[in-house]
């Protein structure tokens, strides 16, 4: 298995690429074209698997920080409350997008607009709320050992392989009408 830093960096890079593809696609719009359905389903499948793991990691991080940090400090309490809010919001937006993905599976092109609305909202939420946040990141940087980081980001080889396969499936299903060059 790759080293921790390389594995996490590759995973985050793929997540960013899929999020950017989702943003580009929902900005462009399928305009009812049925060839977008498999692409959007692949994006939903990718996010379902990737965010399940990342959500678990973030919960693990919060639990570990609550154990290690001085929880009498208001700034630590605030940072962990903000983490909980971001995680809750992520699950809410992800749930709407996955419901729209399921509608695509059931109804095909008739559900494109529903997916584009939910997917666009989710991509915007990710940009605005997820990623590096100084409160929890600084706490983790100060309090976590290498073993803690390994535990927090723990993933099986099969989960990592599945995430990479789902990433490839997104770009393999991209409709011709959509330019996904990510210079």
JSON list of C-alpha atoms in Angstrom, two decimals:
[
{"chain": "A", "resi": 1, "resn": "UNK", "atom": "CA", "xyz": [0.00, 0.00, 0.00]},
{"chain": "A", "resi": 2, "resn": "UNK", "atom": "CA", "xyz": [1.15, 3.56, -0.69]},
{"chain": "A", "resi": 3, "resn": "UNK", "atom": "CA", "xyz": [2.35, 5.74, 2.14]},
{"chain": "A", "resi": 4, "resn": "UNK", "atom": "CA", "xyz": [-0.27, 7.67, 4.08]},
{"chain": "A", "resi": 5, "resn": "UNK", "atom": "CA", "xyz": [0.47, 11.05, 2.51]},
{"chain": "A", "resi": 6, "resn": "UNK", "atom": "CA", "xyz": [0.50, 9.74, -1.06]},
{"chain": "A", "resi": 7, "resn": "UNK", "atom": "CA", "xyz": [-2.67, 7.72, -0.59]},
{"chain": "A", "resi": 8, "resn": "UNK", "atom": "CA", "xyz": [-4.62, 10.58, 0.97]},
{"chain": "A", "resi": 9, "resn": "UNK", "atom": "CA", "xyz": [-3.34, 13.07, -1.62]},
{"chain": "A", "resi": 10, "resn": "UNK", "atom": "CA", "xyz": [-4.36, 10.79, -4.52]},
{"chain": "A", "resi": 11, "resn": "UNK", "atom": "CA", "xyz": [-7.78, 10.19, -3.01]},
{"chain": "A", "resi": 12, "resn": "UNK", "atom": "CA", "xyz": [-8.39, 13.91, -2.43]},
{"chain": "A", "resi": 13, "resn": "UNK", "atom": "CA", "xyz": [-7.20, 14.71, -5.97]},
{"chain": "A", "resi": 14, "resn": "UNK", "atom": "CA", "xyz": [-9.67, 12.23, -7.47]},
{"chain": "A", "resi": 15, "resn": "UNK", "atom": "CA", "xyz": [-12.47, 13.59, -5.27]},
{"chain": "A", "resi": 16, "resn": "UNK", "atom": "CA", "xyz": [-11.69, 17.13, -6.44]},
{"chain": "A", "resi": 17, "resn": "UNK", "atom": "CA", "xyz": [-11.69, 16.00, -10.08]},
{"chain": "A", "resi": 18, "resn": "UNK", "atom": "CA", "xyz": [-15.12, 14.40, -9.73]},
{"chain": "A", "resi": 19, "resn": "UNK", "atom": "CA", "xyz": [-16.48, 17.43, -7.88]},
{"chain": "A", "resi": 20, "resn": "UNK", "atom": "CA", "xyz": [-15.14, 19.68, -10.65]},
{"chain": "A", "resi": 21, "resn": "UNK", "atom": "CA", "xyz": [-16.73, 17.41, -13.28]},
{"chain": "A", "resi": 22, "resn": "UNK", "atom": "CA", "xyz": [-20.04, 17.60, -11.42]},
{"chain": "A", "resi": 23, "resn": "UNK", "atom": "CA", "xyz": [-19.82, 21.39, -11.28]},
{"chain": "A", "resi": 24, "resn": "UNK", "atom": "CA", "xyz": [-18.95, 21.65, -14.98]},
{"chain": "A", "resi": 25, "resn": "UNK", "atom": "CA", "xyz": [-21.73, 19.27, -15.94]},
{"chain": "A", "resi": 26, "resn": "UNK", "atom": "CA", "xyz": [-24.45, 20.92, -13.89]},
{"chain": "A", "resi": 27, "resn": "UNK", "atom": "CA", "xyz": [-23.35, 24.35, -15.11]},
{"chain": "A", "resi": 28, "resn": "UNK", "atom": "CA", "xyz": [-23.49, 23.12, -18.73]},
{"chain": "A", "resi": 29, "resn": "UNK", "atom": "CA", "xyz": [-26.69, 21.11, -18.36]},
{"chain": "A", "resi": 30, "resn": "UNK", "atom": "CA", "xyz": [-27.68, 17.92, -20.13]},
{"chain": "A", "resi": 31, "resn": "UNK", "atom": "CA", "xyz": [-30.62, 19.58, -21.87]},
{"chain": "A", "resi": 32, "resn": "UNK", "atom": "CA", "xyz": [-32.50, 16.28, -21.76]},
{"chain": "A", "resi": 33, "resn": "UNK", "atom": "CA", "xyz": [-29.76, 14.25, -23.48]},
{"chain": "A", "resi": 34, "resn": "UNK", "atom": "CA", "xyz": [-30.05, 10.62, -22.36]},
{"chain": "A", "resi": 35, "resn": "UNK", "atom": "CA", "xyz": [-26.30, 10.00, -22.74]},
{"chain": "A", "resi": 36, "resn": "UNK", "atom": "CA", "xyz": [-25.77, 12.08, -19.58]},
{"chain": "A", "resi": 37, "resn": "UNK", "atom": "CA", "xyz": [-27.70, 9.60, -17.42]},
{"chain": "A", "resi": 38, "resn": "UNK", "atom": "CA", "xyz": [-24.86, 7.03, -17.07]},
{"chain": "A", "resi": 39, "resn": "UNK", "atom": "CA", "xyz": [-22.40, 9.85, -16.36]},
{"chain": "A", "resi": 40, "resn": "UNK", "atom": "CA", "xyz": [-24.51, 11.30, -13.58]},
{"chain": "A", "resi": 41, "resn": "UNK", "atom": "CA", "xyz": [-25.18, 7.83, -12.15]},
{"chain": "A", "resi": 42, "resn": "UNK", "atom": "CA", "xyz": [-21.40, 7.21, -12.13]},
{"chain": "A", "resi": 43, "resn": "UNK", "atom": "CA", "xyz": [-20.87, 10.50, -10.30]},
{"chain": "A", "resi": 44, "resn": "UNK", "atom": "CA", "xyz": [-23.49, 9.52, -7.73]},
{"chain": "A", "resi": 45, "resn": "UNK", "atom": "CA", "xyz": [-21.90, 6.11, -7.27]},
{"chain": "A", "resi": 46, "resn": "UNK", "atom": "CA", "xyz": [-18.48, 7.70, -6.83]},
{"chain": "A", "resi": 47, "resn": "UNK", "atom": "CA", "xyz": [-19.67, 10.19, -4.23]},
{"chain": "A", "resi": 48, "resn": "UNK", "atom": "CA", "xyz": [-21.63, 7.54, -2.36]},
{"chain": "A", "resi": 49, "resn": "UNK", "atom": "CA", "xyz": [-18.51, 5.40, -1.87]},
{"chain": "A", "resi": 50, "resn": "UNK", "atom": "CA", "xyz": [-15.98, 8.20, -1.42]},
{"chain": "A", "resi": 51, "resn": "UNK", "atom": "CA", "xyz": [-18.04, 10.28, 0.95]},
{"chain": "A", "resi": 52, "resn": "UNK", "atom": "CA", "xyz": [-19.03, 7.27, 3.03]},
{"chain": "A", "resi": 53, "resn": "UNK", "atom": "CA", "xyz": [-15.36, 6.69, 3.75]},
{"chain": "A", "resi": 54, "resn": "UNK", "atom": "CA", "xyz": [-14.54, 10.38, 4.21]},
{"chain": "A", "resi": 55, "resn": "UNK", "atom": "CA", "xyz": [-17.52, 10.85, 6.51]},
{"chain": "A", "resi": 56, "resn": "UNK", "atom": "CA", "xyz": [-16.32, 7.94, 8.61]},
{"chain": "A", "resi": 57, "resn": "UNK", "atom": "CA", "xyz": [-12.83, 9.47, 8.70]},
{"chain": "A", "resi": 58, "resn": "UNK", "atom": "CA", "xyz": [-14.17, 12.84, 9.81]},
{"chain": "A", "resi": 59, "resn": "UNK", "atom": "CA", "xyz": [-16.28, 11.24, 12.54]},
{"chain": "A", "resi": 60, "resn": "UNK", "atom": "CA", "xyz": [-13.23, 9.31, 13.69]},
{"chain": "A", "resi": 61, "resn": "UNK", "atom": "CA", "xyz": [-11.21, 12.56, 13.70]},
{"chain": "A", "resi": 62, "resn": "UNK", "atom": "CA", "xyz": [-13.88, 14.32, 15.78]},
{"chain": "A", "resi": 63, "resn": "UNK", "atom": "CA", "xyz": [-14.01, 11.47, 18.27]},
{"chain": "A", "resi": 64, "resn": "UNK", "atom": "CA", "xyz": [-10.22, 11.41, 18.58]},
{"chain": "A", "resi": 65, "resn": "UNK", "atom": "CA", "xyz": [-10.05, 15.18, 19.00]},
{"chain": "A", "resi": 66, "resn": "UNK", "atom": "CA", "xyz": [-12.70, 15.08, 21.72]},
{"chain": "A", "resi": 67, "resn": "UNK", "atom": "CA", "xyz": [-10.58, 12.49, 23.56]},
{"chain": "A", "resi": 68, "resn": "UNK", "atom": "CA", "xyz": [-7.27, 14.35, 23.17]},
{"chain": "A", "resi": 69, "resn": "UNK", "atom": "CA", "xyz": [-8.14, 18.06, 23.18]},
{"chain": "A", "resi": 70, "resn": "UNK", "atom": "CA", "xyz": [-8.80, 20.30, 26.12]},
{"chain": "A", "resi": 71, "resn": "UNK", "atom": "CA", "xyz": [-12.58, 20.48, 25.86]},
{"chain": "A", "resi": 72, "resn": "UNK", "atom": "CA", "xyz": [-12.72, 23.28, 28.41]},
{"chain": "A", "resi": 73, "resn": "UNK", "atom": "CA", "xyz": [-11.37, 25.66, 25.76]},
{"chain": "A", "resi": 74, "resn": "UNK", "atom": "CA", "xyz": [-14.20, 27.44, 23.93]},
{"chain": "A", "resi": 75, "resn": "UNK", "atom": "CA", "xyz": [-12.26, 27.48, 20.64]},
{"chain": "A", "resi": 76, "resn": "UNK", "atom": "CA", "xyz": [-11.97, 23.67, 20.71]},
{"chain": "A", "resi": 77, "resn": "UNK", "atom": "CA", "xyz": [-15.67, 23.29, 21.45]},
{"chain": "A", "resi": 78, "resn": "UNK", "atom": "CA", "xyz": [-16.50, 25.70, 18.62]},
{"chain": "A", "resi": 79, "resn": "UNK", "atom": "CA", "xyz": [-14.22, 23.90, 16.14]},
{"chain": "A", "resi": 80, "resn": "UNK", "atom": "CA", "xyz": [-15.84, 20.54, 16.87]},
{"chain": "A", "resi": 81, "resn": "UNK", "atom": "CA", "xyz": [-19.35, 21.99, 16.72]},
{"chain": "A", "resi": 82, "resn": "UNK", "atom": "CA", "xyz": [-18.49, 23.42, 13.28]},
{"chain": "A", "resi": 83, "resn": "UNK", "atom": "CA", "xyz": [-17.18, 20.01, 12.20]},
{"chain": "A", "resi": 84, "resn": "UNK", "atom": "CA", "xyz": [-20.46, 18.40, 13.29]},
{"chain": "A", "resi": 85, "resn": "UNK", "atom": "CA", "xyz": [-22.45, 21.04, 11.36]},
{"chain": "A", "resi": 86, "resn": "UNK", "atom": "CA", "xyz": [-20.40, 20.49, 8.19]},
{"chain": "A", "resi": 87, "resn": "UNK", "atom": "CA", "xyz": [-20.79, 16.73, 8.46]},
{"chain": "A", "resi": 88, "resn": "UNK", "atom": "CA", "xyz": [-24.54, 17.02, 8.97]},
{"chain": "A", "resi": 89, "resn": "UNK", "atom": "CA", "xyz": [-24.89, 19.38, 6.02]},
{"chain": "A", "resi": 90, "resn": "UNK", "atom": "CA", "xyz": [-22.78, 17.10, 3.85]},
{"chain": "A", "resi": 91, "resn": "UNK", "atom": "CA", "xyz": [-24.96, 14.11, 4.64]},
{"chain": "A", "resi": 92, "resn": "UNK", "atom": "CA", "xyz": [-28.12, 16.11, 3.90]},
{"chain": "A", "resi": 93, "resn": "UNK", "atom": "CA", "xyz": [-26.86, 17.32, 0.50]},
{"chain": "A", "resi": 94, "resn": "UNK", "atom": "CA", "xyz": [-25.38, 13.94, -0.38]},
{"chain": "A", "resi": 95, "resn": "UNK", "atom": "CA", "xyz": [-28.68, 12.25, 0.47]},
{"chain": "A", "resi": 96, "resn": "UNK", "atom": "CA", "xyz": [-30.57, 14.53, -1.91]},
{"chain": "A", "resi": 97, "resn": "UNK", "atom": "CA", "xyz": [-28.08, 13.88, -4.69]},
{"chain": "A", "resi": 98, "resn": "UNK", "atom": "CA", "xyz": [-28.21, 10.11, -4.17]},
{"chain": "A", "resi": 99, "resn": "UNK", "atom": "CA", "xyz": [-32.02, 10.20, -4.23]},
{"chain": "A", "resi": 100, "resn": "UNK", "atom": "CA", "xyz": [-31.77, 12.07, -7.54]},
{"chain": "A", "resi": 101, "resn": "UNK", "atom": "CA", "xyz": [-29.27, 9.46, -8.79]},
{"chain": "A", "resi": 102, "resn": "UNK", "atom": "CA", "xyz": [-31.76, 6.73, -7.89]},
{"chain": "A", "resi": 103, "resn": "UNK", "atom": "CA", "xyz": [-34.44, 8.65, -9.79]},
{"chain": "A", "resi": 104, "resn": "UNK", "atom": "CA", "xyz": [-32.12, 8.65, -12.82]},
{"chain": "A", "resi": 105, "resn": "UNK", "atom": "CA", "xyz": [-31.82, 4.88, -12.55]},
{"chain": "A", "resi": 106, "resn": "UNK", "atom": "CA", "xyz": [-35.61, 4.54, -12.36]},
{"chain": "A", "resi": 107, "resn": "UNK", "atom": "CA", "xyz": [-36.76, 7.26, -14.74]},
{"chain": "A", "resi": 108, "resn": "UNK", "atom": "CA", "xyz": [-33.78, 7.93, -17.03]},
{"chain": "A", "resi": 109, "resn": "UNK", "atom": "CA", "xyz": [-33.60, 11.28, -18.78]},
{"chain": "A", "resi": 110, "resn": "UNK", "atom": "CA", "xyz": [-36.84, 12.44, -17.15]},
{"chain": "A", "resi": 111, "resn": "UNK", "atom": "CA", "xyz": [-34.87, 12.84, -13.89]},
{"chain": "A", "resi": 112, "resn": "UNK", "atom": "CA", "xyz": [-31.93, 14.80, -15.33]},
{"chain": "A", "resi": 113, "resn": "UNK", "atom": "CA", "xyz": [-33.13, 18.18, -14.07]},
{"chain": "A", "resi": 114, "resn": "UNK", "atom": "CA", "xyz": [-33.69, 16.77, -10.57]},
{"chain": "A", "resi": 115, "resn": "UNK", "atom": "CA", "xyz": [-30.15, 15.39, -10.52]},
{"chain": "A", "resi": 116, "resn": "UNK", "atom": "CA", "xyz": [-28.63, 18.58, -11.89]},
{"chain": "A", "resi": 117, "resn": "UNK", "atom": "CA", "xyz": [-30.32, 20.64, -9.18]},
{"chain": "A", "resi": 118, "resn": "UNK", "atom": "CA", "xyz": [-29.29, 18.30, -6.35]},
{"chain": "A", "resi": 119, "resn": "UNK", "atom": "CA", "xyz": [-25.82, 17.69, -7.80]},
{"chain": "A", "resi": 120, "resn": "UNK", "atom": "CA", "xyz": [-25.14, 21.38, -8.38]},
{"chain": "A", "resi": 121, "resn": "UNK", "atom": "CA", "xyz": [-26.27, 22.19, -4.84]},
{"chain": "A", "resi": 122, "resn": "UNK", "atom": "CA", "xyz": [-24.03, 19.45, -3.46]},
{"chain": "A", "resi": 123, "resn": "UNK", "atom": "CA", "xyz": [-20.99, 20.59, -5.44]},
{"chain": "A", "resi": 124, "resn": "UNK", "atom": "CA", "xyz": [-21.52, 24.16, -4.20]},
{"chain": "A", "resi": 125, "resn": "UNK", "atom": "CA", "xyz": [-21.86, 22.90, -0.62]},
{"chain": "A", "resi": 126, "resn": "UNK", "atom": "CA", "xyz": [-18.57, 21.00, -0.91]},
{"chain": "A", "resi": 127, "resn": "UNK", "atom": "CA", "xyz": [-16.73, 24.06, -2.21]},
{"chain": "A", "resi": 128, "resn": "UNK", "atom": "CA", "xyz": [-18.18, 26.32, 0.48]},
{"chain": "A", "resi": 129, "resn": "UNK", "atom": "CA", "xyz": [-17.94, 23.99, 3.48]},
{"chain": "A", "resi": 130, "resn": "UNK", "atom": "CA", "xyz": [-15.67, 21.02, 3.15]},
{"chain": "A", "resi": 131, "resn": "UNK", "atom": "CA", "xyz": [-11.89, 20.68, 3.01]},
{"chain": "A", "resi": 132, "resn": "UNK", "atom": "CA", "xyz": [-9.32, 22.27, 5.28]},
{"chain": "A", "resi": 133, "resn": "UNK", "atom": "CA", "xyz": [-10.67, 24.09, 8.32]},
{"chain": "A", "resi": 134, "resn": "UNK", "atom": "CA", "xyz": [-8.10, 25.65, 10.64]},
{"chain": "A", "resi": 135, "resn": "UNK", "atom": "CA", "xyz": [-9.92, 24.85, 13.90]},
{"chain": "A", "resi": 136, "resn": "UNK", "atom": "CA", "xyz": [-9.97, 21.08, 13.63]},
{"chain": "A", "resi": 137, "resn": "UNK", "atom": "CA", "xyz": [-6.95, 20.85, 11.32]},
{"chain": "A", "resi": 138, "resn": "UNK", "atom": "CA", "xyz": [-4.77, 22.82, 13.73]},
{"chain": "A", "resi": 139, "resn": "UNK", "atom": "CA", "xyz": [-5.98, 20.74, 16.66]},
{"chain": "A", "resi": 140, "resn": "UNK", "atom": "CA", "xyz": [-5.27, 17.50, 14.81]},
{"chain": "A", "resi": 141, "resn": "UNK", "atom": "CA", "xyz": [-1.85, 18.73, 13.69]},
{"chain": "A", "resi": 142, "resn": "UNK", "atom": "CA", "xyz": [-0.96, 19.52, 17.27]},
{"chain": "A", "resi": 143, "resn": "UNK", "atom": "CA", "xyz": [-2.46, 16.45, 18.94]},
{"chain": "A", "resi": 144, "resn": "UNK", "atom": "CA", "xyz": [-2.22, 13.54, 16.49]},
{"chain": "A", "resi": 145, "resn": "UNK", "atom": "CA", "xyz": [0.71, 11.19, 16.21]},
{"chain": "A", "resi": 146, "resn": "UNK", "atom": "CA", "xyz": [1.53, 9.36, 12.98]},
{"chain": "A", "resi": 147, "resn": "UNK", "atom": "CA", "xyz": [-0.32, 6.36, 14.39]},
{"chain": "A", "resi": 148, "resn": "UNK", "atom": "CA", "xyz": [-3.37, 8.56, 15.02]},
{"chain": "A", "resi": 149, "resn": "UNK", "atom": "CA", "xyz": [-3.33, 9.79, 11.41]},
{"chain": "A", "resi": 150, "resn": "UNK", "atom": "CA", "xyz": [-3.03, 6.22, 10.16]},
{"chain": "A", "resi": 151, "resn": "UNK", "atom": "CA", "xyz": [-5.98, 5.17, 12.33]},
{"chain": "A", "resi": 152, "resn": "UNK", "atom": "CA", "xyz": [-8.09, 8.13, 11.25]},
{"chain": "A", "resi": 153, "resn": "UNK", "atom": "CA", "xyz": [-7.55, 7.55, 7.52]},
{"chain": "A", "resi": 154, "resn": "UNK", "atom": "CA", "xyz": [-7.69, 3.77, 7.74]},
{"chain": "A", "resi": 155, "resn": "UNK", "atom": "CA", "xyz": [-9.03, 2.19, 4.57]},
{"chain": "A", "resi": 156, "resn": "UNK", "atom": "CA", "xyz": [-8.77, -1.29, 3.19]},
{"chain": "A", "resi": 157, "resn": "UNK", "atom": "CA", "xyz": [-6.95, -1.92, -0.06]},
{"chain": "A", "resi": 158, "resn": "UNK", "atom": "CA", "xyz": [-10.25, -3.06, -1.58]},
{"chain": "A", "resi": 159, "resn": "UNK", "atom": "CA", "xyz": [-12.00, 0.21, -0.58]},
{"chain": "A", "resi": 160, "resn": "UNK", "atom": "CA", "xyz": [-9.17, 2.23, -2.09]},
{"chain": "A", "resi": 161, "resn": "UNK", "atom": "CA", "xyz": [-9.27, 0.16, -5.27]},
{"chain": "A", "resi": 162, "resn": "UNK", "atom": "CA", "xyz": [-13.05, 0.58, -5.53]},
{"chain": "A", "resi": 163, "resn": "UNK", "atom": "CA", "xyz": [-12.75, 4.36, -5.14]},
{"chain": "A", "resi": 164, "resn": "UNK", "atom": "CA", "xyz": [-10.19, 4.49, -7.96]},
{"chain": "A", "resi": 165, "resn": "UNK", "atom": "CA", "xyz": [-12.40, 2.30, -10.19]},
{"chain": "A", "resi": 166, "resn": "UNK", "atom": "CA", "xyz": [-15.45, 4.49, -9.55]},
{"chain": "A", "resi": 167, "resn": "UNK", "atom": "CA", "xyz": [-13.36, 7.56, -10.39]},
{"chain": "A", "resi": 168, "resn": "UNK", "atom": "CA", "xyz": [-12.35, 6.02, -13.71]},
{"chain": "A", "resi": 169, "resn": "UNK", "atom": "CA", "xyz": [-15.97, 5.08, -14.42]},
{"chain": "A", "resi": 170, "resn": "UNK", "atom": "CA", "xyz": [-17.05, 8.72, -14.07]},
{"chain": "A", "resi": 171, "resn": "UNK", "atom": "CA", "xyz": [-14.69, 9.90, -16.79]},
{"chain": "A", "resi": 172, "resn": "UNK", "atom": "CA", "xyz": [-15.34, 6.88, -19.00]},
{"chain": "A", "resi": 173, "resn": "UNK", "atom": "CA", "xyz": [-19.06, 7.79, -18.99]},
{"chain": "A", "resi": 174, "resn": "UNK", "atom": "CA", "xyz": [-18.60, 11.51, -19.70]},
{"chain": "A", "resi": 175, "resn": "UNK", "atom": "CA", "xyz": [-20.84, 12.68, -22.54]},
{"chain": "A", "resi": 176, "resn": "UNK", "atom": "CA", "xyz": [-19.13, 13.99, -25.66]},
{"chain": "A", "resi": 177, "resn": "UNK", "atom": "CA", "xyz": [-20.90, 17.35, -25.36]},
{"chain": "A", "resi": 178, "resn": "UNK", "atom": "CA", "xyz": [-19.13, 18.08, -22.06]},
{"chain": "A", "resi": 179, "resn": "UNK", "atom": "CA", "xyz": [-15.60, 19.48, -21.97]},
{"chain": "A", "resi": 180, "resn": "UNK", "atom": "CA", "xyz": [-13.87, 18.14, -18.87]},
{"chain": "A", "resi": 181, "resn": "UNK", "atom": "CA", "xyz": [-10.36, 19.31, -19.60]},
{"chain": "A", "resi": 182, "resn": "UNK", "atom": "CA", "xyz": [-8.95, 20.24, -16.23]},
{"chain": "A", "resi": 183, "resn": "UNK", "atom": "CA", "xyz": [-5.92, 22.31, -17.02]}
]
